[in-house]
Coordinates of C-alpha atoms and ligand atoms in Angstrom, one line a residue:
M1 CA 6.7 6.3 -44.5
A2 CA 5.1 4.2 -42.0
K3 CA 2.0 5.0 -39.7
F4 CA 3.8 3.4 -37.2
D5 CA 7.4 2.4 -36.3
E6 CA 6.8 -1.3 -35.3
T7 CA 3.2 -2.9 -33.9
Y8 CA 1.8 -5.4 -31.5
D9 CA -1.3 -6.5 -30.5
W10 CA -1.0 -5.3 -26.9
V11 CA 1.2 -2.1 -25.7
V12 CA 1.6 -2.1 -21.7
V13 CA 3.0 1.4 -20.4
G14 CA 5.0 0.8 -16.9
S15 CA 5.5 -2.7 -15.0
G16 CA 3.1 -2.7 -11.8
A17 CA 1.3 -6.0 -11.0
G18 CA -1.2 -5.4 -13.8
A19 CA 0.9 -4.4 -16.5
C20 CA 2.8 -8.3 -15.8
I21 CA -0.1 -10.3 -15.6
S22 CA -2.3 -8.3 -18.7
A23 CA 0.9 -9.3 -20.5
L24 CA 1.0 -13.0 -19.5
V25 CA -2.6 -13.2 -20.4
M26 CA -1.9 -12.0 -23.7
Q27 CA 0.4 -13.9 -25.0
Q28 CA -0.9 -17.3 -23.5
A29 CA -3.6 -16.1 -25.8
G30 CA -0.8 -16.2 -28.8
K31 CA -0.6 -12.1 -28.9
S32 CA 2.4 -9.9 -29.1
V33 CA 3.0 -7.9 -26.3
V34 CA 5.6 -4.9 -25.6
I35 CA 5.9 -3.8 -21.6
L36 CA 7.7 -0.6 -22.0
E37 CA 9.1 0.8 -18.4
K38 CA 10.7 4.3 -18.4
S39 CA 12.9 4.1 -15.2
P40 CA 16.0 1.1 -15.1
F41 CA 14.0 -0.8 -13.3
F42 CA 11.4 -2.5 -13.7
G43 CA 8.9 -3.1 -11.1
G44 CA 7.1 0.6 -9.9
T45 CA 6.3 1.6 -6.0
T46 CA 4.7 -2.5 -6.5
A47 CA 8.4 -3.0 -6.0
K48 CA 9.0 -1.1 -3.5
S49 CA 5.9 -2.1 -1.6
G50 CA 4.8 -5.2 1.1
G51 CA 3.6 -7.0 -1.8
V52 CA 0.3 -7.7 -0.3
M53 CA -2.4 -8.2 -2.7
W54 CA -6.3 -8.0 -1.0
I55 CA -8.3 -11.1 -3.1
P56 CA -11.2 -11.9 -0.9
N57 CA -12.4 -16.0 -2.1
N58 CA -8.8 -16.9 -2.6
R59 CA -8.1 -20.1 -3.1
F60 CA -5.3 -20.0 -0.3
M61 CA -8.4 -19.2 2.3
H62 CA -10.1 -22.6 0.9
E63 CA -7.1 -24.4 1.3
D64 CA -7.3 -23.1 5.0
G65 CA -10.9 -23.9 4.6
E66 CA -12.2 -21.1 5.6
P67 CA -15.3 -19.8 3.5
D68 CA -15.0 -16.8 1.9
S69 CA -17.6 -15.8 -1.0
I70 CA -18.2 -12.9 -3.2
E71 CA -21.7 -12.1 -1.7
A72 CA -19.6 -11.7 1.4
A73 CA -16.9 -9.4 0.0
M74 CA -19.5 -7.5 -1.4
T75 CA -21.7 -6.9 1.5
Y76 CA -18.4 -5.5 3.3
L77 CA -17.5 -2.9 0.4
D78 CA -21.0 -1.7 0.2
A79 CA -21.1 -1.4 3.2
L80 CA -17.7 1.2 2.9
Q81 CA -19.3 2.6 0.5
E82 CA -22.4 3.5 1.9
L83 CA -20.0 5.1 5.4
D84 CA -17.9 6.9 2.9
G85 CA -21.7 8.2 2.0
G86 CA -22.0 6.4 -1.6
D87 CA -19.8 5.5 -4.4
A88 CA -17.3 7.5 -5.5
P89 CA -17.0 7.7 -9.9
G90 CA -14.0 5.2 -9.9
T91 CA -16.3 2.7 -8.5
S92 CA -19.9 0.5 -8.8
Q93 CA -21.4 -2.2 -7.6
E94 CA -20.7 -3.9 -11.4
K95 CA -17.4 -2.9 -11.2
R96 CA -16.6 -4.1 -7.4
R97 CA -18.7 -7.4 -8.4
A98 CA -16.5 -8.1 -11.7
Y99 CA -13.7 -7.3 -9.0
F100 CA -14.3 -10.4 -6.4
A101 CA -15.9 -12.7 -9.3
N102 CA -12.0 -11.9 -11.1
A103 CA -9.2 -11.3 -8.5
P104 CA -9.1 -14.9 -7.8
K105 CA -8.8 -16.4 -11.0
A106 CA -6.2 -13.8 -11.8
I107 CA -4.6 -15.7 -8.5
D108 CA -5.6 -19.1 -10.1
F109 CA -4.0 -18.1 -13.7
L110 CA -0.5 -16.9 -12.0
C111 CA -0.7 -20.1 -9.8
E112 CA -0.3 -21.9 -12.9
Q113 CA 2.0 -20.2 -14.6
G114 CA 4.3 -21.0 -12.2
V115 CA 4.5 -18.0 -9.5
A116 CA 4.9 -18.8 -6.0
L117 CA 2.0 -17.6 -4.1
R118 CA 0.8 -18.1 -0.3
R119 CA -1.6 -16.9 2.1
G120 CA -0.7 -13.9 3.6
P121 CA -0.1 -13.4 7.3
A122 CA -3.1 -15.2 8.7
F123 CA -3.9 -12.7 11.1
W124 CA -4.3 -9.7 9.4
P125 CA -8.1 -8.6 9.5
D126 CA -9.3 -6.5 6.8
Y127 CA -9.5 -2.9 8.4
Y128 CA -13.0 -2.0 9.1
D129 CA -13.4 -5.9 10.4
E130 CA -16.8 -4.8 12.5
L131 CA -18.5 -4.5 9.2
P132 CA -21.0 -6.9 7.5
G133 CA -19.0 -9.2 5.2
A134 CA -15.7 -8.4 6.7
C135 CA -12.9 -11.0 7.0
K136 CA -11.6 -11.2 11.0
T137 CA -8.4 -13.6 9.6
S138 CA -6.8 -12.3 6.3
R139 CA -8.0 -12.3 2.5
T140 CA -4.5 -11.5 1.7
V141 CA -1.9 -13.1 -1.2
V142 CA 1.5 -12.8 -0.9
A143 CA 4.4 -13.7 -3.2
L144 CA 7.4 -16.0 -1.6
P145 CA 10.5 -14.9 -0.7
F146 CA 12.7 -15.1 -4.3
N147 CA 15.9 -15.7 -5.7
L148 CA 17.0 -12.5 -7.3
K149 CA 19.8 -14.2 -9.2
E150 CA 16.9 -16.1 -10.9
L151 CA 16.6 -13.3 -13.8
G152 CA 19.8 -13.8 -15.1
E153 CA 20.8 -10.6 -16.4
Y154 CA 17.4 -8.9 -15.0
S155 CA 19.1 -9.8 -11.8
D156 CA 19.7 -6.4 -10.8
K157 CA 17.0 -4.4 -12.5
I158 CA 14.0 -4.8 -10.2
R159 CA 13.4 -2.0 -8.0
P160 CA 14.7 -2.8 -4.9
G161 CA 11.9 -3.3 -2.8
F162 CA 12.4 -2.6 1.5
A163 CA 12.9 -5.8 3.6
P164 CA 15.7 -8.0 1.4
F165 CA 16.0 -10.8 2.7
N166 CA 14.9 -14.6 2.6
A167 CA 11.7 -14.1 5.0
L168 CA 8.1 -14.9 5.3
L169 CA 6.0 -11.4 5.8
E170 CA 4.9 -13.1 8.9
E171 CA 8.4 -13.7 10.1
G172 CA 8.8 -10.4 9.5
M173 CA 5.7 -9.0 12.0
Q174 CA 6.5 -11.4 14.8
A175 CA 10.1 -10.4 14.7
G176 CA 9.1 -6.8 15.0
H177 CA 8.2 -7.9 18.4
A178 CA 11.3 -8.4 19.8
R179 CA 10.8 -7.4 23.6
T180 CA 6.6 -9.1 23.7
N181 CA 6.4 -12.0 21.4
P182 CA 8.8 -15.1 22.9
R183 CA 9.4 -16.9 19.7
A184 CA 10.8 -13.2 18.3
K185 CA 14.7 -14.1 18.7
K186 CA 14.2 -18.0 17.5
I187 CA 12.2 -16.6 14.2
M188 CA 15.7 -13.8 14.2
G189 CA 18.1 -16.4 14.4
R190 CA 16.4 -19.0 11.7
I191 CA 15.9 -16.0 9.5
A192 CA 19.9 -15.0 10.0
L193 CA 20.7 -18.8 9.6
R194 CA 19.0 -18.6 5.9
T195 CA 21.0 -15.3 5.3
I196 CA 24.2 -17.0 6.3
R197 CA 23.3 -19.9 3.5
D198 CA 22.1 -17.9 1.1
K199 CA 25.6 -15.8 1.1
L200 CA 27.7 -19.3 0.6
L201 CA 25.6 -20.4 -2.2
G202 CA 25.4 -16.7 -3.5
R203 CA 21.8 -16.0 -3.4
K204 CA 19.8 -13.6 -3.3
Y205 CA 16.8 -13.1 -1.6
T206 CA 14.3 -10.0 -1.1
T207 CA 10.7 -10.7 0.1
A208 CA 7.6 -8.7 -0.3
G209 CA 6.9 -6.5 -3.4
A210 CA 10.4 -7.1 -4.4
A211 CA 9.9 -10.9 -4.6
L212 CA 5.9 -10.2 -6.1
Q213 CA 7.7 -8.2 -9.3
G214 CA 11.0 -10.4 -9.0
R215 CA 8.3 -13.5 -9.8
L216 CA 6.4 -12.0 -12.4
L217 CA 9.0 -10.7 -14.4
K218 CA 10.6 -14.3 -14.2
A219 CA 7.7 -15.5 -15.6
A220 CA 7.2 -12.8 -18.4
L221 CA 10.9 -13.7 -19.6
D222 CA 10.0 -17.1 -19.1
A223 CA 7.4 -16.6 -21.5
G224 CA 9.1 -14.7 -23.9
I225 CA 7.0 -11.0 -23.4
E226 CA 9.2 -8.0 -24.6
I227 CA 10.2 -6.1 -22.1
R228 CA 12.3 -2.7 -22.2
L229 CA 13.7 -0.2 -19.6
Q230 CA 14.0 3.3 -20.0
A231 CA 11.9 3.2 -22.5
P232 CA 9.1 6.4 -21.5
V233 CA 5.7 6.7 -23.5
E234 CA 5.1 10.5 -24.4
E235 CA 2.0 10.2 -25.8
L236 CA -1.2 8.1 -26.2
L237 CA -2.4 8.0 -29.8
I238 CA -6.1 8.1 -30.4
E239 CA -7.5 7.3 -33.9
G240 CA -11.3 7.7 -34.7
G241 CA -12.2 7.6 -30.9
N242 CA -9.8 4.3 -30.5
A243 CA -6.7 3.8 -28.8
A244 CA -4.0 3.4 -31.9
G245 CA -0.3 2.9 -30.1
V246 CA 1.8 5.2 -28.3
V247 CA 4.6 7.4 -28.7
T248 CA 8.0 6.4 -26.8
S249 CA 11.3 7.5 -26.6
T250 CA 14.2 5.6 -26.2
E251 CA 17.7 6.7 -25.5
G252 CA 16.3 10.1 -27.5
Q253 CA 14.7 8.3 -30.4
R254 CA 11.2 8.4 -31.1
K255 CA 9.4 5.6 -31.8
R256 CA 5.5 5.6 -32.8
I257 CA 4.2 1.6 -31.4
G258 CA 0.8 1.3 -33.2
A259 CA -1.4 -1.4 -31.0
R260 CA -3.7 -3.6 -32.8
L261 CA -5.6 -5.1 -29.6
G262 CA -5.0 -1.7 -27.4
V263 CA -2.9 -0.1 -24.8
L264 CA -3.0 -0.6 -20.8
V265 CA -1.7 2.1 -18.8
N266 CA -0.6 0.7 -15.4
A267 CA 1.9 3.2 -14.8
G268 CA 1.1 4.2 -11.0
G269 CA 0.0 7.8 -9.7
F270 CA 1.6 11.3 -9.1
A271 CA 2.8 10.9 -5.4
H272 CA 6.3 12.7 -7.2
N273 CA 4.6 15.5 -8.2
Q274 CA 4.2 17.9 -5.8
A275 CA 2.2 20.7 -9.1
M276 CA -0.3 17.8 -9.4
R277 CA -0.9 17.8 -5.5
D278 CA -1.1 21.5 -5.2
K279 CA -4.0 21.2 -8.0
Y280 CA -5.7 17.9 -6.3
A281 CA -4.7 17.2 -2.9
P282 CA -3.5 20.4 -1.8
G283 CA -1.8 20.0 1.9
T284 CA 0.0 17.1 1.1
R285 CA 4.2 17.0 0.4
V286 CA 5.8 15.3 -2.0
E287 CA 8.7 14.4 0.7
W288 CA 6.1 12.6 2.9
T289 CA 6.0 9.7 0.2
Q290 CA 6.9 6.9 0.2
A291 CA 6.6 5.9 -3.5
A292 CA 9.3 5.6 -6.0
D293 CA 10.6 8.2 -7.1
C294 CA 8.9 7.2 -10.9
D295 CA 5.6 8.0 -9.4
T296 CA 5.6 11.5 -11.6
G297 CA 2.2 11.8 -12.6
E298 CA 2.1 12.6 -16.4
M299 CA 0.6 8.9 -17.6
I300 CA -2.6 10.5 -15.7
E301 CA -2.0 13.8 -17.1
E302 CA -1.7 12.3 -21.0
L303 CA -5.2 10.1 -20.2
D304 CA -7.1 13.9 -19.2
R305 CA -5.3 15.0 -22.4
V306 CA -7.3 12.1 -24.4
G307 CA -10.3 12.7 -22.4
G308 CA -10.8 10.1 -19.8
K309 CA -12.5 11.3 -17.1
L310 CA -10.5 11.8 -13.7
A311 CA -11.8 11.0 -10.1
Q312 CA -10.9 10.8 -7.0
M313 CA -7.8 12.4 -7.1
D314 CA -7.8 13.8 -3.4
Q315 CA -7.7 10.5 -2.3
M316 CA -3.8 9.1 -1.2
V317 CA -3.1 5.8 0.5
G318 CA -2.1 7.9 3.5
Y319 CA 1.0 6.2 6.0
Q320 CA 1.6 7.9 9.0
S321 CA 5.2 8.6 9.5
T322 CA 7.6 10.2 12.3
L323 CA 10.4 11.8 10.4
S324 CA 13.2 11.0 12.9
P325 CA 16.7 13.4 12.3
G326 CA 18.2 11.4 9.0
W327 CA 15.0 9.9 7.8
E328 CA 16.0 11.3 4.6
Q329 CA 18.3 8.6 4.0
A330 CA 16.2 6.1 4.9
Y331 CA 14.8 4.1 2.1
V332 CA 12.1 4.1 3.4
A333 CA 10.2 6.7 6.0
P334 CA 9.9 5.8 10.0
G335 CA 6.1 4.6 10.1
A336 CA 4.2 5.4 12.8
Q337 CA 1.2 3.3 12.8
G338 CA 3.1 1.3 14.8
M339 CA 3.4 3.4 17.5
T340 CA 0.6 5.5 18.1
G341 CA -2.0 2.5 17.8
K342 CA 0.9 0.2 20.3
P343 CA 0.1 0.3 23.9
H344 CA 0.9 3.1 26.1
A345 CA 0.6 5.1 23.0
I346 CA -2.1 7.9 22.1
L347 CA -2.2 11.2 19.1
V348 CA -2.9 14.8 20.3
D349 CA -3.5 17.1 17.8
Q350 CA -1.5 20.4 18.6
S351 CA -4.1 21.8 21.0
G352 CA -3.9 19.0 22.9
E353 CA -7.1 16.9 21.8
R354 CA -7.3 13.3 21.0
F355 CA -9.4 12.6 17.8
M356 CA -9.3 9.5 16.4
N357 CA -8.6 5.9 16.7
E358 CA -5.2 5.4 16.5
G359 CA -5.5 2.3 15.0
G360 CA -7.4 2.1 12.3
S361 CA -6.7 2.0 8.7
Y362 CA -3.5 4.2 7.5
E363 CA -5.9 5.1 4.7
L364 CA -8.2 6.7 7.3
Y365 CA -6.2 7.9 10.1
C366 CA -4.0 10.3 7.6
E367 CA -7.1 11.2 6.0
T368 CA -8.5 12.2 9.9
M369 CA -5.4 14.5 9.9
R370 CA -5.9 16.4 6.8
K371 CA -9.1 16.5 7.9
R372 CA -8.5 17.7 11.3
N373 CA -5.8 20.2 9.9
Q374 CA -8.8 22.2 8.2
S375 CA -10.1 23.4 12.0
V376 CA -7.3 21.9 14.6
P377 CA -3.5 22.5 13.7
A378 CA -2.8 19.0 13.5
I379 CA -0.3 18.5 11.0
P380 CA 2.8 17.7 13.1
S381 CA -0.4 16.2 15.5
W382 CA 2.1 14.4 18.4
A383 CA 2.8 10.8 19.7
I384 CA 2.7 11.0 23.3
F385 CA 4.0 8.1 25.0
D386 CA 5.5 6.8 28.8
R387 CA 8.2 4.8 29.5
Q388 CA 6.3 1.2 29.6
Y389 CA 6.3 2.3 25.7
V390 CA 9.6 3.0 25.2
E391 CA 10.9 -0.4 27.7
K392 CA 8.7 -3.0 25.1
Y393 CA 8.8 -0.5 21.6
K394 CA 10.2 1.5 19.1
V395 CA 10.5 5.1 18.1
A396 CA 11.5 5.9 14.3
D397 CA 12.7 2.0 14.0
K398 CA 14.8 2.7 17.1
Y399 CA 14.7 1.4 20.7
I400 CA 15.5 4.6 23.0
D401 CA 15.3 3.4 26.9
K402 CA 18.8 2.3 27.2
T403 CA 20.4 5.5 24.2
I404 CA 18.9 8.5 23.0
P405 CA 20.4 8.6 19.5
D406 CA 22.3 11.8 18.6
G407 CA 20.4 14.9 17.6
W408 CA 17.0 13.8 18.3
I409 CA 16.8 15.8 21.3
E410 CA 19.1 18.6 20.0
A411 CA 16.9 18.6 16.6
G412 CA 13.7 18.7 18.8
Y413 CA 12.7 16.0 17.4
L414 CA 11.7 14.0 20.7
H415 CA 10.9 15.5 23.8
K416 CA 10.8 14.1 27.1
A417 CA 10.4 14.9 30.2
D418 CA 9.4 13.9 34.3
T419 CA 6.1 15.3 33.8
L420 CA 3.5 15.1 31.8
E421 CA 3.2 18.9 32.3
E422 CA 6.3 19.4 31.7
L423 CA 6.0 16.9 28.5
A424 CA 3.0 19.7 27.6
D425 CA 5.3 23.2 28.3
S426 CA 8.0 21.8 25.5
I427 CA 5.8 20.4 22.6
K428 CA 3.6 23.9 23.4
I429 CA 0.3 22.6 24.5
D430 CA -1.7 23.3 27.6
P431 CA -0.4 21.6 30.2
A432 CA -3.8 20.7 32.1
K433 CA -5.1 19.8 28.6
L434 CA -2.8 17.2 27.9
S435 CA -3.2 15.9 31.5
A436 CA -6.4 15.7 31.7
M437 CA -6.6 13.7 27.5
V438 CA -4.3 11.6 29.4
S439 CA -6.2 10.6 32.2
R440 CA -9.6 10.3 30.6
W441 CA -7.5 8.0 28.1
N442 CA -6.0 6.0 31.3
G443 CA -9.8 5.8 32.4
F444 CA -11.0 4.3 29.2
V445 CA -7.8 1.3 29.8
Q446 CA -8.9 0.9 33.7
A447 CA -12.6 0.3 32.1
G448 CA -11.2 -1.7 29.0
E449 CA -13.4 0.7 26.9
D450 CA -12.3 3.5 24.7
K451 CA -15.7 5.0 24.8
D452 CA -14.3 7.8 22.6
F453 CA -12.8 6.3 19.5
H454 CA -13.9 2.5 19.9
R455 CA -9.8 1.8 19.5
G456 CA -9.2 -2.3 20.0
E457 CA -12.8 -2.8 19.4
R458 CA -11.5 -4.2 16.1
E459 CA -9.8 -7.6 15.4
Y460 CA -7.4 -4.8 13.1
D461 CA -6.6 -2.1 15.9
N462 CA -5.2 -5.4 18.2
C463 CA -3.3 -7.3 15.3
G464 CA 0.8 -7.5 15.0
F465 CA 1.1 -4.6 11.9
V466 CA -0.5 -1.9 14.2
G467 CA -0.9 -3.3 18.1
D468 CA 0.6 -6.0 20.0
P469 CA -0.8 -9.2 20.1
F470 CA 1.6 -11.0 22.7
S471 CA 0.5 -8.3 25.1
D472 CA -2.4 -8.8 27.4
A473 CA -3.1 -4.9 26.5
R474 CA -2.6 -5.5 22.9
S475 CA -3.8 -1.7 22.0
R476 CA -4.7 -0.1 25.1
G477 CA -2.3 1.0 27.7
T478 CA -2.1 3.4 30.3
I479 CA 0.3 6.5 29.8
E480 CA 1.2 6.7 33.4
R481 CA 4.6 6.1 34.2
G482 CA 7.5 8.8 33.7
P483 CA 9.1 9.9 31.7
F484 CA 7.0 11.2 29.3
Y485 CA 7.9 11.6 25.7
A486 CA 6.5 13.0 22.0
V487 CA 7.1 13.0 18.7
P488 CA 6.1 14.7 15.6
V489 CA 3.8 12.5 13.5
I490 CA 2.6 13.3 10.3
P491 CA 0.4 12.2 7.3
G492 CA 2.5 10.5 4.7
D493 CA 1.9 8.7 1.9
V494 CA 2.4 4.8 -0.1
S495 CA 1.3 6.6 -3.3
T496 CA -2.3 8.2 -4.4
Y497 CA -5.3 6.4 -5.3
G498 CA -7.0 8.7 -7.9
G499 CA -7.1 8.3 -11.5
V500 CA -9.3 7.9 -14.9
V501 CA -12.0 6.0 -14.3
T502 CA -12.5 2.9 -15.8
D503 CA -15.4 0.5 -16.2
S504 CA -15.7 -2.6 -15.4
N505 CA -13.9 -4.6 -18.3
G506 CA -11.1 -2.1 -16.7
Q507 CA -11.8 0.5 -20.0
V508 CA -11.4 4.3 -19.4
V509 CA -14.1 6.2 -19.4
G510 CA -14.5 9.3 -21.0
E511 CA -16.0 12.4 -19.8
N512 CA -18.9 11.8 -21.6
G513 CA -19.9 8.7 -19.7
T514 CA -18.5 6.3 -22.1
P515 CA -15.3 4.1 -22.4
I516 CA -12.5 5.3 -25.0
G517 CA -12.1 1.9 -27.1
R518 CA -8.9 0.2 -26.7
L519 CA -7.6 2.4 -24.1
Y520 CA -7.4 0.2 -20.3
A521 CA -6.0 1.6 -17.2
T522 CA -4.9 -0.1 -13.8
G523 CA -3.7 0.5 -10.7
T524 CA -3.1 4.3 -9.5
S525 CA -3.1 5.6 -13.1
S526 CA -7.1 4.8 -12.8
A527 CA -9.8 5.5 -9.8
S528 CA -9.6 3.1 -7.1
V529 CA -12.5 0.9 -7.3
M530 CA -12.3 0.8 -3.5
G531 CA -13.1 4.4 -3.4
N532 CA -12.4 6.7 -1.5
V533 CA -11.2 3.5 1.1
Y534 CA -8.8 1.1 2.1
A535 CA -10.6 -1.7 2.7
G536 CA -7.8 -4.4 3.6
A537 CA -3.8 -4.8 3.7
G538 CA -3.5 -5.3 -0.6
S539 CA -6.1 -2.5 -1.4
S540 CA -4.2 -1.4 -3.9
I541 CA -2.3 -4.0 -5.5
G542 CA -5.1 -6.9 -5.1
P543 CA -6.5 -4.0 -7.8
S544 CA -4.2 -3.5 -10.3
L545 CA -3.3 -6.9 -10.5
T546 CA -7.0 -7.8 -11.0
F547 CA -7.9 -5.1 -13.6
G548 CA -4.8 -5.9 -15.2
Y549 CA -6.3 -9.5 -16.2
I550 CA -9.6 -8.4 -16.9
A551 CA -8.8 -5.8 -19.3
A552 CA -6.3 -8.4 -20.8
R553 CA -8.7 -10.6 -21.1
H554 CA -11.2 -8.2 -22.4
A555 CA -9.1 -7.2 -25.0
A556 CA -8.4 -10.4 -26.2
G557 CA -12.2 -11.3 -26.6
L558 CA -11.9 -14.2 -24.2
N559 CA -14.7 -14.6 -22.3
S560 CA -14.5 -12.6 -19.1
D561 CA -16.9 -13.8 -16.0
H562 CA -17.7 -10.2 -14.1
G563 CA -19.8 -12.1 -11.1
G564 CA -23.3 -11.2 -12.8
Q565 CA -26.2 -13.3 -12.9
N566 CA -26.4 -13.9 -16.6
D567 CA -22.4 -14.7 -16.9
Ligands
FAD1 C1 6.7 0.9 1.0 C2 5.2 0.5 0.8 C3 4.4 -0.5 1.3 C4 3.7 -0.7 0.6 N1 2.6 -2.0 0.8 C5 1.7 -2.2 -0.1 C6 1.1 -3.5 0.2 O1 1.7 -4.2 0.5 N2 -0.2 -3.7 -0.2 C7 -0.9 -2.2 -1.6 O2 -1.9 -3.2 -2.0 N3 0.3 -1.4 -1.7 C8 1.2 -1.2 -0.7 N4 1.9 0.1 -2.0 C9 0.8 0.9 -2.3 C10 1.3 0.1 -3.4 O3 2.8 0.0 -4.0 C11 1.2 1.0 -4.8 O4 0.1 1.8 -4.6 C12 1.0 0.0 -6.0 O5 2.1 -0.3 -5.8 C13 1.3 1.0 -7.3 O6 1.0 -0.1 -7.9 P1 0.4 0.6 -9.6 O7 -0.1 -0.7 -10.3 O8 -0.1 1.4 -9.2 O9 2.2 0.3 -10.2 P2 3.7 1.1 -10.2 O10 4.0 0.1 -9.1 O11 3.4 2.0 -9.2 O12 4.3 0.7 -11.3 C14 4.0 1.8 -12.7 C15 5.1 2.2 -13.6 O13 5.0 3.1 -14.0 C16 6.2 3.0 -14.9 N5 6.5 4.6 -15.4 C17 5.2 5.9 -15.1 N6 5.3 6.2 -15.9 C18 5.3 6.0 -17.1 C19 5.8 6.6 -19.0 N7 5.5 7.8 -18.9 N8 6.0 5.1 -19.3 C20 6.4 4.5 -19.1 N9 6.3 3.4 -17.8 C21 6.1 4.8 -16.9 C22 6.6 4.1 -13.9 O14 8.3 4.2 -13.7 C23 6.6 2.5 -12.4 O15 7.4 1.5 -12.3 C24 2.9 0.1 -0.6 C25 3.6 1.5 -0.8 C26 4.5 1.3 -0.1 C27 5.8 2.6 -0.5

């Protein structure tokens, strides 16, 4: 009997952005490739996402005449690691340098393959933009909106995104400030006209992550790459210390597939696996994740079984949410960052105390809630806001100043009262404490400085994603005009952020610290090159793409530039 049923040069497990680019690199190098995706949809959580990639020093910044460099990005990420207490196992100076040297090249490579990309919203600063080397505009790259019909028989095979329309991300962000941005109506009108035109012409546009994955799938299909859906990988085959192939099963038929040059695991994390959460990130809940339902962690367990070293497994890409009645039916649960980071709102724990800068990164926000909860009940915490807030901004994706959605008050979700003291009573917080907290906040707003947590001092706090760049208040506004309101906020997530340790070639590192030959991993199957921090928008997909690119080049024996002095 043959050892393998089939053999390819490069076998890819999963279909994140790293999977796609690695397949394109290999195909172009004349190697045979197969992508094995377990779900009926291509694209993973990446397709469901915003599709933003954090790519310092990218070609679009250069085109805009904005200086950036590997050194600046290194300075920034080094400073972030120092803030976090040193290098986590999934990162190192060498690996970060490899990332920064290759991320812009990965983007150049995709552009050469005809994948239409552009700079992300120009006002999306790094999340710790007060640190040296940080960027105060945007290091992000995104895909242009994509007509799924271009995929032919695959047009309904991309995992649905959360933004199935023909709009740029910044248009969506600007239109989101419908009541303070004078241009919002015009932008919405433009999007509506495009939608009508597309309908008439039989186009099916999508944007964000689904556009990115749609465009990558199109490039892969055009290049003749073999893609198998509903082909779960059940086993990694290791022979003589090297990856030799995988075992997959399609329509109940098990197959051993050999891999001459290597196996790349880009199979996501474990956001939908409660047992793994209980083991590695206790206190977090499957129900709170927005990751795609295929994110079930079995390949991380398999990487562990074959001797890979796991690290940063307690890390999540946190995303604060407020679970309004009926949220279970929503494809993406209502986010709360755009709430408590906006003027006229703060977040307090169950003792009524404010405990963070509500404007910072969503990853840090949720981690701070989880840590706080170890000493003071803080899950859920309470978003506290006033009439001024509801006249300008949404609560759980809805304007509530004119009509409160049915059941919100009855279900105990929204609390509303004429005075702060009554509001405190309603959410079982000491009225004197909540009033004092709000007075303190109002004092900071009037003085123009948040002395406790420095909210509003970063550019990021004031950007369109978090604060309100269209109002003078930007991210700070008093809470003083009744009625007053409160809704619960929980530390949700958009994916997990730990996995197997890989080196600067994307090779899986074993428990003994040496790489397992021909076995590669990228994306949330691996421990992030960012360590325990989230540097800026796109800190998950940017590295997933880049280490897919690096891994394929390494396995194919192509010259790899790791940004070192000797390259
Ligand atoms: C609403 C939302 C918005 C987000 N926005 C952003 C953003 O803009 N930028 C950013 O960086 N991050 C964002 N994130 C987070 C980001 O989407 C994820 O962290 C990232 O996409 C994970 O990508 P990945 O490369 O690890 O693989 P994934 O995209 O998760 O793909 C993994 C694939 O592997 C498949 N798979 C799993 N097991 C197997 C198996 N045994 N055999 C075969 N296939 C398997 C899965 O079915 C899946 O299709 C967002 C997330 C959400 C939910």
